[in-house]
XYZ file of C-alpha atoms in Angstrom:
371
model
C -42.267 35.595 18.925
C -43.148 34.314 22.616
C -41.500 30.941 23.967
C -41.142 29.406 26.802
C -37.720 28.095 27.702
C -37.403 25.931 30.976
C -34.227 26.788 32.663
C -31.415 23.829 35.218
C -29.178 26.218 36.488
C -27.585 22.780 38.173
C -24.677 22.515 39.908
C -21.170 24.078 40.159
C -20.777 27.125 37.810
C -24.022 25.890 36.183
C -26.194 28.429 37.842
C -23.713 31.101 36.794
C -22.897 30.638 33.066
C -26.635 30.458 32.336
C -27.333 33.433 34.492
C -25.350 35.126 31.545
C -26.956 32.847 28.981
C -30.540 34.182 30.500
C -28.898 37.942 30.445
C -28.267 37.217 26.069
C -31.473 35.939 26.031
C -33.272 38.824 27.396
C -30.953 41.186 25.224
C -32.373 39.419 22.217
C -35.781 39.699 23.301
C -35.485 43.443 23.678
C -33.250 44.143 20.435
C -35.804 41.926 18.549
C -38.972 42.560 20.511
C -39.677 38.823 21.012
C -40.514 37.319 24.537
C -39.160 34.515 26.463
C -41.030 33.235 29.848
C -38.588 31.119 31.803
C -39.623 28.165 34.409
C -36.481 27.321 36.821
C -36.687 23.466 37.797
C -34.143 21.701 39.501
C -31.966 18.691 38.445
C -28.253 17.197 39.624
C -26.797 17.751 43.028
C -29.656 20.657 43.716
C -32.299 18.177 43.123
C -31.075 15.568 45.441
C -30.416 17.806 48.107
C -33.681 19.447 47.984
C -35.823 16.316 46.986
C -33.682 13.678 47.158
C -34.384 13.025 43.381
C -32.105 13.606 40.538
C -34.975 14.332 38.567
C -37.837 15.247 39.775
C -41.185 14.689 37.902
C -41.935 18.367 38.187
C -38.984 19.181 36.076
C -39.805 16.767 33.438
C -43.630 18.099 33.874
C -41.912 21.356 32.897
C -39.723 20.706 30.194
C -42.167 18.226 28.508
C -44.429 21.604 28.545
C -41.213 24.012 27.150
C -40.317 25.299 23.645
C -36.625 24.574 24.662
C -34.273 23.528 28.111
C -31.589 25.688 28.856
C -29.578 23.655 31.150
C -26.495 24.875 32.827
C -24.314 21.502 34.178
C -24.539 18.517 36.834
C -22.226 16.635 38.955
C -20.692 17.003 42.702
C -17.466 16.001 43.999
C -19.483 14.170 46.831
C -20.943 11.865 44.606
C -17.942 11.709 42.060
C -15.710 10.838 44.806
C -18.333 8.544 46.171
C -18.347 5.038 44.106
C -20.758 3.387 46.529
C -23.168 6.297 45.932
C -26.792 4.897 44.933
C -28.288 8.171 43.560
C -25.613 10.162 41.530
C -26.397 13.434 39.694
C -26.161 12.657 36.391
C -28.922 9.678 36.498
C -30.746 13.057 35.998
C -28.858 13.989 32.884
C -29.660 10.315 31.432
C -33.336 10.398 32.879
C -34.305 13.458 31.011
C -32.939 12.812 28.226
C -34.328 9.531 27.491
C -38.233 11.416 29.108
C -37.811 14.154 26.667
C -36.350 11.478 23.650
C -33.313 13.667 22.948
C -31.574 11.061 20.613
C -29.399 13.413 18.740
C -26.680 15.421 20.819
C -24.856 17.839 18.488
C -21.740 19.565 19.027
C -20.188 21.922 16.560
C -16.291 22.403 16.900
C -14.910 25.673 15.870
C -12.008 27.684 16.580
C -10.884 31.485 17.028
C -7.377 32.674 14.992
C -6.769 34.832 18.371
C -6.918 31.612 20.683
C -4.653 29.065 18.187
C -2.185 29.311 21.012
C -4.064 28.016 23.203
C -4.782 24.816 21.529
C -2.368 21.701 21.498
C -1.898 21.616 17.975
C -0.217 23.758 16.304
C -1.872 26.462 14.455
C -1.711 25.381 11.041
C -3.202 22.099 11.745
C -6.374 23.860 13.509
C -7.091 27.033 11.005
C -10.293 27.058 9.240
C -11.412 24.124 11.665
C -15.185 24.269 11.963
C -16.986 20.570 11.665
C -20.213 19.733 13.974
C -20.536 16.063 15.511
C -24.195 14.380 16.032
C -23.816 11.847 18.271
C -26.574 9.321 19.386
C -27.550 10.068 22.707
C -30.459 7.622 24.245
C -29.482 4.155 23.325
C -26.124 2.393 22.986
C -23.745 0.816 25.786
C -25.123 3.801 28.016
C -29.029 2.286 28.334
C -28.107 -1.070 27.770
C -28.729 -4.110 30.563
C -26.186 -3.911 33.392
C -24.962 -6.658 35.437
C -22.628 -7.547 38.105
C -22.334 -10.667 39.830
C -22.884 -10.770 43.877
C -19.082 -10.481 44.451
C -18.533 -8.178 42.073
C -16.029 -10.121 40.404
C -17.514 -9.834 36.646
C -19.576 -7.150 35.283
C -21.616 -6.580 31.860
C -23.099 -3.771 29.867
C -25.025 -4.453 26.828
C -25.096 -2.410 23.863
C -28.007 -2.361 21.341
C -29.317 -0.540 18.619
C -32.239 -0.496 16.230
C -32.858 0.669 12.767
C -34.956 3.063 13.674
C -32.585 4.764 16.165
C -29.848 4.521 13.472
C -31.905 6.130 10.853
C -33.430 9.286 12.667
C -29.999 10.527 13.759
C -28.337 9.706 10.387
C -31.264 11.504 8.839
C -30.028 15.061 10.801
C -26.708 14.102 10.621
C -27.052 14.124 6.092
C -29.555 16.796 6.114
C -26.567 18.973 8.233
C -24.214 18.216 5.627
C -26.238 19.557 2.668
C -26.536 22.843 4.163
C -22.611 22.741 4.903
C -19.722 21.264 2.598
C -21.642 18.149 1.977
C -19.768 15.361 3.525
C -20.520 13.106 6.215
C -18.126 10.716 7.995
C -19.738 7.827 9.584
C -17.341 6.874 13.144
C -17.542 3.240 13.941
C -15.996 -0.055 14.659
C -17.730 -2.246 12.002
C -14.692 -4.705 11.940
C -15.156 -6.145 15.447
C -18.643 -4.690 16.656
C -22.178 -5.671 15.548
C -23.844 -2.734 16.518
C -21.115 -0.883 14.363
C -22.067 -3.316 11.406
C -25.722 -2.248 11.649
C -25.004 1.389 11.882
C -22.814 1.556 8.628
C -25.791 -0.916 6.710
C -28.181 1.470 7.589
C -26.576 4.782 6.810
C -25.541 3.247 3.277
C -29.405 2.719 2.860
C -29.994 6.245 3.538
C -26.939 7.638 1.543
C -28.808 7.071 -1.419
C -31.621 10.128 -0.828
C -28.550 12.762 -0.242
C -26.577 11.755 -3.260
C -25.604 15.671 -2.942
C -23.725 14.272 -0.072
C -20.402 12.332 0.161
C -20.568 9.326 2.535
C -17.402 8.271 4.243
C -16.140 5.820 6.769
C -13.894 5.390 9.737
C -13.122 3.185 12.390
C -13.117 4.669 15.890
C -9.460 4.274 16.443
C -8.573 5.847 13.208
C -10.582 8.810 13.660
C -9.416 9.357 17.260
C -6.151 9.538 15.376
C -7.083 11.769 12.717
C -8.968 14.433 14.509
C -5.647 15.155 16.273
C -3.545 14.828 12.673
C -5.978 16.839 10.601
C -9.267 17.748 11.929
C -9.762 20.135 8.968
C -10.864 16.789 7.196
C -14.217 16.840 9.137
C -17.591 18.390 7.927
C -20.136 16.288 9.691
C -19.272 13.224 12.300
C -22.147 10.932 13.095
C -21.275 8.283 15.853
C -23.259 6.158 18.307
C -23.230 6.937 22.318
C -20.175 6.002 23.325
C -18.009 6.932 20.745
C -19.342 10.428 20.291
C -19.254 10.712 24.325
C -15.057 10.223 23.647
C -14.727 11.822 20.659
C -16.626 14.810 21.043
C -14.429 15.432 24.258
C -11.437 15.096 22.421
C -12.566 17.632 19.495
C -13.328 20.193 22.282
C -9.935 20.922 23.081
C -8.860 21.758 19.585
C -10.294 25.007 20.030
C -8.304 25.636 23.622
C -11.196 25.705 26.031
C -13.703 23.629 27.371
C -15.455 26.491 27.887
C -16.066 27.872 24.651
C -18.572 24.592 23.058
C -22.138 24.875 23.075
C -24.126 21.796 22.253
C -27.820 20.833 21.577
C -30.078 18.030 22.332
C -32.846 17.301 19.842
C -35.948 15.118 19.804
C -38.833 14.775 18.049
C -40.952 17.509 19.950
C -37.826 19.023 22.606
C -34.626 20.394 22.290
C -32.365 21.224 24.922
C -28.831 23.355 25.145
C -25.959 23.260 27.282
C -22.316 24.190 27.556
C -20.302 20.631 27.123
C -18.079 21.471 30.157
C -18.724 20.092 33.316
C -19.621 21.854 36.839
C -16.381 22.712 37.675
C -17.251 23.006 41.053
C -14.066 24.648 42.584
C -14.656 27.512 40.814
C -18.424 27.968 41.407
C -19.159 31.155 43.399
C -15.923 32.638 42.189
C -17.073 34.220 38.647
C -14.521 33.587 36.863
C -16.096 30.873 34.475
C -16.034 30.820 31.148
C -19.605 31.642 29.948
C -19.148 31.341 26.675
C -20.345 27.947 25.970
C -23.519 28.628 27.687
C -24.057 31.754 25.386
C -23.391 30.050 22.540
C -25.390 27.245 23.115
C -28.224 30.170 23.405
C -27.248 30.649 19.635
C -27.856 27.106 18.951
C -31.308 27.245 20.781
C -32.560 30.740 18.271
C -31.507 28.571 15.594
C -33.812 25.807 16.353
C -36.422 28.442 17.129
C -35.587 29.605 13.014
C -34.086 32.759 14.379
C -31.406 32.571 12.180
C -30.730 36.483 12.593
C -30.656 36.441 16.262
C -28.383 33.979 16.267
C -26.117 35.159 14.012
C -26.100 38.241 16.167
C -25.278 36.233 19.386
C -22.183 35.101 17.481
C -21.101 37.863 16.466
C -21.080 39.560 19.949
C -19.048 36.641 21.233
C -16.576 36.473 18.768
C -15.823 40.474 19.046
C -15.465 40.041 23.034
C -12.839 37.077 22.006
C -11.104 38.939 19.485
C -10.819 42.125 21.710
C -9.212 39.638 24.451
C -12.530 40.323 26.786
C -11.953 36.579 27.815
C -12.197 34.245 31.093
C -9.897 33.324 33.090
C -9.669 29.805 31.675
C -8.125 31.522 28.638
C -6.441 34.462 30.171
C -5.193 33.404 33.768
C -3.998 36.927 34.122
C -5.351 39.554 31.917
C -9.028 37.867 32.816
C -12.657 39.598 33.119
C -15.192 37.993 35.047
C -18.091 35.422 34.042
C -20.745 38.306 35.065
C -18.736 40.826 33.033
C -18.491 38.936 29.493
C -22.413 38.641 29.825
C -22.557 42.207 30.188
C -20.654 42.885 27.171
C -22.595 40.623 24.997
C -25.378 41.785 25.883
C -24.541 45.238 25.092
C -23.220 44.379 21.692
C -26.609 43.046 21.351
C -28.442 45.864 22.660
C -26.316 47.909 19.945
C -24.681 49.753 23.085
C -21.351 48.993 22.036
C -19.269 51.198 19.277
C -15.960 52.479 19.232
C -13.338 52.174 21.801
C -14.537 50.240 24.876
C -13.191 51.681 28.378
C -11.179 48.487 30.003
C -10.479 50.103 33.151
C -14.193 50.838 33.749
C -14.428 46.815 32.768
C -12.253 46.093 35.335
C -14.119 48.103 37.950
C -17.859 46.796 36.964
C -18.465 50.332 36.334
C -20.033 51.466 32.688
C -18.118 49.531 29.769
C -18.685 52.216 27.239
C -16.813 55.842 26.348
């Protein structure tokens, strides 16, 4: 198989987490004898120092002409610490996704036995957790019409959906949950919102050609509430903008890192995949991030490409590095290995390098990882 994947490194640790998600790729290529041509573009911070654009058309040119985006992560703390800023890194984020049409944004949520104590809830509320939230990502309060008065004493942010936008993510969102345990919960706030009232009519229009499915409900509140009391509840979320935008968040530290969610943004014709954490940008340069979001959202991207073996693969290599405590320093602040490092390992677990006892001294010196 030959594709071609247009790579944003970004900003922060972007550049370095999908260094290592480009090193699993290439690993995969090899074991599998497939090839992947990569195109590096620029978006965020890097685009607006270099071209003063967020976004440049170039990158979209690219992309629009891509099997797949691998993007790494956006955002500065010159701009975030900058409310009078004009031009702000993640206008790119927004831009390409509504260029590219990626209305679905889907985030599974699954957790490790060897990292329950890392997570704030205790471990028998989080074992066997594994549920995957599509969340509506290119209309909503987010794209709405904004307004502010000339004092800036009133503000306004309009939030609007159409059937149409409803139905093609509830669509993915049902079709999900007939390959899993066949339930869907549909997140809103259909007692005060209008929006919320057309979502759930429409979904309960649709319900009726996955009767293999069961259709629930829940009010945003509740199900902020619930995720926390028993997320083992979940199979498939489906939510508008803003509410996945919070609740997906929230989910994401059920499994004790940040670092370790992939996610992936469909369309009708594009897809793209990113780690949900942000740039972190006090520890970029450092290598000590936590690639394993990136890598996994690699996974996500063979899946789409119907690679279901190589993707399994990927999985497996980054659950063995977890379970044999080869782990970043945002889950180990002591006993940590580096970004650079965990890449390496995958990619020889790939590569079919890896059996037997693994030398962690070598590890720890970048030398050869294997006896």
């Amino acid at each position: 198989m030959k594709k071609k994947i247009a790579v944003i490194t970004g900003d922060g640790v972007g550049p370095e987490v999908t260094q290592q998600a480009v090193k699993v790729l290439d690993a995969v290529a090899e074991h599998f004898n497939h090839t992947f041509n990569y195109t590096y573009c620029l978006a965020g911070a890097a685009a607006i120092d270099e071209t003063g654009d967020p976004l440049p058309e170039l990158t979209i040119e690219v992309c629009l002409a891509s099997d797949a985006i691998l993007f790494g992560a956006i955002g500065h703390p010159k701009y975030d610490n900058d409310p009078t800023a004009k031009v702000r890194p993640e206008q790119g984020l927004l831009k390409l996704r509504k260029s590219l049409q990626l209305f679905a944004n889907i985030r599974p949520v699954t957790t490790y036995p060897s990292l329950h104590h890392l997570s704030p809830l205790k471990s028998r509320y989080i074992e066997g957790v594994d549920f995957i939230i599509f969340r509506e990502l290119t209309g909503g309060i987010y794209f709405g019409e904004k307004k502010t008065n000339e004092d800036q004493t009133w503000a306004s942010d309009d939030c609007s959906y159409t059937k149409e936008e409803v139905e093609r993510i509830a669509h993915l969102a049902f079709q999900s949950a007939q390959k899993r345990r066949k339930k869907l919960t549909l997140i809103d706030k259909a007692n005060v919102l209008e929006t919320s009232r057309l979502w759930r009519k429409v979904v309960k229009e649709i319900a009726p050609q996955y009767k293999d499915v069961r259709l629930d409900f829940l009010f945003v509140d509740n199900a902020a509430m619930q995720i926390v009391l028993n997320p083992k509840q979940f199979d498939v979320i489906l939510t508008d903008n803003l509410f996945g935008d919070i609740l997906s968040d929230e989910a994401s530290v059920i499994t004790g890192s940040l670092g370790l969610l992939p996610s992936a943004s469909i369309g009708n014709s594009n897809a793209l995949f990113e780690p949900i954490h942000g740039s972190y940008s006090k520890a970029a340069g450092k290598d000590i991030a936590n690639p394993l979001g990136a890598i996994l959202s690699v996974a996500m991207m063979l899946d789409y490409f119907n690679l279901k073996e190589e993707a399994q693969l990927v999985r497996d290599a980054v659950e063995w590095t977890i379970e044999s405590l080869f782990v970043s320093k945002d889950i180990d602040p002591v006993n940590f290995y580096f970004t650079s490092t965990i890449g390496e390992l995958i990619s020889e677990y790939i590569g079919g390098r890896i059996s037997g006892r693994v030398n962690t001294e070598n590890i720890e010196l970048r030398k050869s990882t294997i006896i």
